[in-house]
Structures are given as structure tokens and as C-alpha cells.
Amino acid sequence: AYKLWSRLLQIDRGNSKGCSGILCDEWKQFDCFEKWYNENYYAIENEKMEFSYRFFDIYNDFISPKTSCFLPIGINEIVKKLGGHFKNNGLLLNVEKDNRSKLYKIRMNNNQCVAFSDSVEEINAIREIILKKQFWELSQKYKDMLPEQIYARLVNADFYRR
């Protein structure tokens, strides 16, 4: 708990590469954070767990008990990529624009093109369907292992909605 708390303080102070966030006042005191940590940490056999403050809102920068949770690393890696990719270029994860053909493409599974379109709206809609399927599969894999609110978020999978 202490190591994570120290990292969150660094993020709050702007001293963490690639991470930005504002730590709530409550968690600036270790004993408050430690209490939340002990009440909310859970383990899943053969899974590495990670802390997330963007799972419930990929655009979130406020680190607090209401915005934070623990996730299996595989889920958290996808969530981290979703927010950063969309913020940087307005395209969903795995979507790119081919400047030569002027087509938007979805590349997955060893960089294989799985869909293309000349419309950014259409390609993002297709990618969102694929994402929902991926998160549904993850929700089923972890069905009886995740806290209810995390399971529900995976099932609903509206990660780009505000």
C-alpha cells in the first residue's frame, strides 16, 4: 500500500512520466489511503493486479476512492491504452489512417487489417463493436472473481461515452 501511495503522490506532484492526475486531499494522508486499499484490494489466482483511476472514466484525472479500483493487469492495460490513444488522435485503439489510400483501418492480431472504411465515424463504430466483444469476453473470463461494479462496467463497455 505504501509503495502505491508514494507513486500516487508523485503523480499528483507532476513527477511521474506518462501519468497525470490530481490526488484527492483525503488520500494525501497515508492512513486514509491504506484503509481504502485494505478494504478494496482483492486477488485473483495467477493474475497480477494493478491500480486504476481511469477504469470508470478513461478521461478521468482525479484520483480518489470513488474513481479508483484494482484490476487484473490484462484489463488495465487495455483501459490505459484506450484513453491515451483517443486523447491523442481522436481515433479508437487500433484504428489508424492510411495516408496513401486515405482509408481508416483497424489493425489487430499481429497487425492484420480486420476492417477498413473511408469514414472515421464508421470505422470507430466498427471498432467499438469489437471492443464491446473483447470486454464481454473478459467479463465472462473473470465473472465470479471481480467486484460487481467492475464486472458491470466490463459488460456495459461504454468506455468512450461521457
XYZ file of C-alpha atoms in Angstrom:
162
model
C 0.000 0.000 0.000
C 2.775 2.427 0.878
C 4.612 1.966 -2.431
C 1.444 2.660 -4.440
C 0.581 5.646 -2.249
C 4.071 7.088 -2.828
C 3.599 6.686 -6.571
C 0.233 8.473 -6.413
C 1.855 11.369 -4.563
C 4.446 11.588 -7.355
C 1.686 11.645 -9.981
C -0.086 14.405 -8.016
C 3.123 16.458 -7.916
C 3.714 16.012 -11.662
C 6.803 13.862 -11.106
C 5.664 10.738 -12.941
C 6.453 10.209 -16.622
C 3.419 9.389 -18.723
C 0.930 9.817 -15.873
C -1.114 12.800 -14.867
C -3.584 13.098 -12.067
C -4.765 15.001 -9.040
C -4.816 13.136 -5.760
C -7.788 13.867 -3.514
C -6.987 15.599 -0.225
C -8.184 12.587 1.778
C -5.579 10.313 0.191
C -2.699 12.701 0.786
C -2.644 11.116 4.239
C -1.335 7.567 4.093
C -3.629 6.145 6.793
C -6.736 7.135 4.780
C -5.343 5.593 1.602
C -4.211 2.465 3.440
C -7.712 1.941 4.878
C -9.247 2.138 1.367
C -6.514 -0.132 -0.016
C -7.112 -2.809 2.607
C -10.880 -2.699 2.068
C -10.710 -2.802 -1.748
C -7.718 -4.894 -2.770
C -8.583 -8.390 -3.964
C -6.509 -11.112 -5.551
C -7.240 -13.392 -8.471
C -5.228 -16.580 -8.651
C -2.391 -16.450 -11.203
C -3.165 -12.806 -12.058
C -1.132 -9.684 -11.385
C -3.360 -6.880 -10.111
C -2.970 -3.173 -10.876
C -4.428 0.035 -9.502
C -6.572 2.116 -11.867
C -8.174 5.535 -11.561
C -9.443 5.587 -15.155
C -11.447 2.371 -15.357
C -14.784 4.063 -14.637
C -13.952 7.079 -16.852
C -10.993 6.863 -19.249
C -10.748 10.672 -19.294
C -10.541 10.980 -15.502
C -7.558 12.635 -13.818
C -8.939 12.777 -10.263
C -7.563 10.017 -8.026
C -9.981 9.230 -5.197
C -11.888 6.383 -3.518
C -14.818 6.920 -5.924
C -12.687 6.798 -9.082
C -10.235 4.046 -8.168
C -10.164 0.264 -8.213
C -7.917 -2.743 -8.684
C -7.962 -4.699 -11.947
C -6.244 -7.713 -13.446
C -3.314 -6.335 -15.435
C -4.746 -7.524 -18.779
C -7.880 -5.421 -18.323
C -5.959 -2.401 -17.048
C -3.509 -2.454 -19.966
C -6.413 -2.123 -22.417
C -8.036 0.655 -20.371
C -4.770 2.649 -20.226
C -4.326 2.369 -23.983
C -7.940 3.368 -24.701
C -7.721 6.747 -23.029
C -4.308 7.770 -24.275
C -4.908 6.734 -27.857
C -8.261 8.516 -28.130
C -6.990 11.701 -26.455
C -4.001 11.863 -28.791
C -5.698 11.477 -32.164
C -9.479 11.067 -31.823
C -9.324 7.508 -33.143
C -10.188 4.435 -31.143
C -7.497 1.953 -30.124
C -6.059 0.002 -33.093
C -7.549 2.473 -35.624
C -5.201 4.316 -37.941
C -5.455 6.416 -41.078
C -3.525 5.243 -44.108
C -2.335 8.483 -45.699
C -1.747 6.871 -49.081
C -5.172 5.276 -49.529
C -6.969 7.805 -47.258
C -8.729 4.864 -45.576
C -9.158 4.285 -41.870
C -8.108 0.783 -40.852
C -8.445 -1.410 -37.795
C -5.299 -3.448 -37.212
C -5.338 -6.303 -34.721
C -3.965 -9.808 -34.273
C -0.342 -9.374 -35.345
C -1.071 -6.120 -37.207
C -3.584 -7.763 -39.555
C -6.157 -5.387 -41.072
C -9.595 -6.569 -39.908
C -11.722 -3.699 -41.298
C -11.390 -0.501 -43.306
C -13.541 2.460 -44.280
C -13.245 5.955 -45.725
C -15.402 7.228 -42.842
C -13.903 7.862 -39.402
C -17.365 7.569 -37.843
C -17.959 4.172 -39.446
C -14.535 2.763 -38.535
C -14.855 3.980 -34.937
C -18.329 2.367 -34.752
C -16.918 -0.933 -36.028
C -14.033 -0.743 -33.557
C -16.426 -0.005 -30.707
C -18.358 -3.186 -31.545
C -15.100 -5.164 -31.483
C -14.135 -3.537 -28.160
C -17.502 -4.432 -26.632
C -16.962 -8.042 -27.694
C -13.457 -8.029 -26.161
C -14.758 -6.628 -22.876
C -17.680 -9.070 -22.866
C -15.190 -11.933 -23.229
C -13.093 -10.515 -20.372
C -16.202 -10.131 -18.218
C -17.006 -13.813 -18.744
C -13.431 -14.897 -18.032
C -13.497 -13.084 -14.665
C -17.240 -13.349 -13.992
C -17.207 -14.642 -10.429
C -13.860 -13.095 -9.497
C -14.463 -9.352 -9.934
C -16.309 -6.931 -7.684
C -19.816 -6.295 -9.044
C -19.203 -2.694 -10.170
C -16.142 -3.738 -12.189
C -17.954 -6.680 -13.746
C -20.897 -4.415 -14.670
C -18.573 -1.884 -16.304
C -16.999 -4.606 -18.451
C -20.398 -5.935 -19.502
C -21.665 -2.453 -20.435
C -18.337 -1.447 -22.051
C -19.236 2.128 -22.985
C -15.687 3.333 -22.432
C -15.835 6.309 -24.823
C -19.144 7.721 -23.608
C -19.133 10.849 -21.458
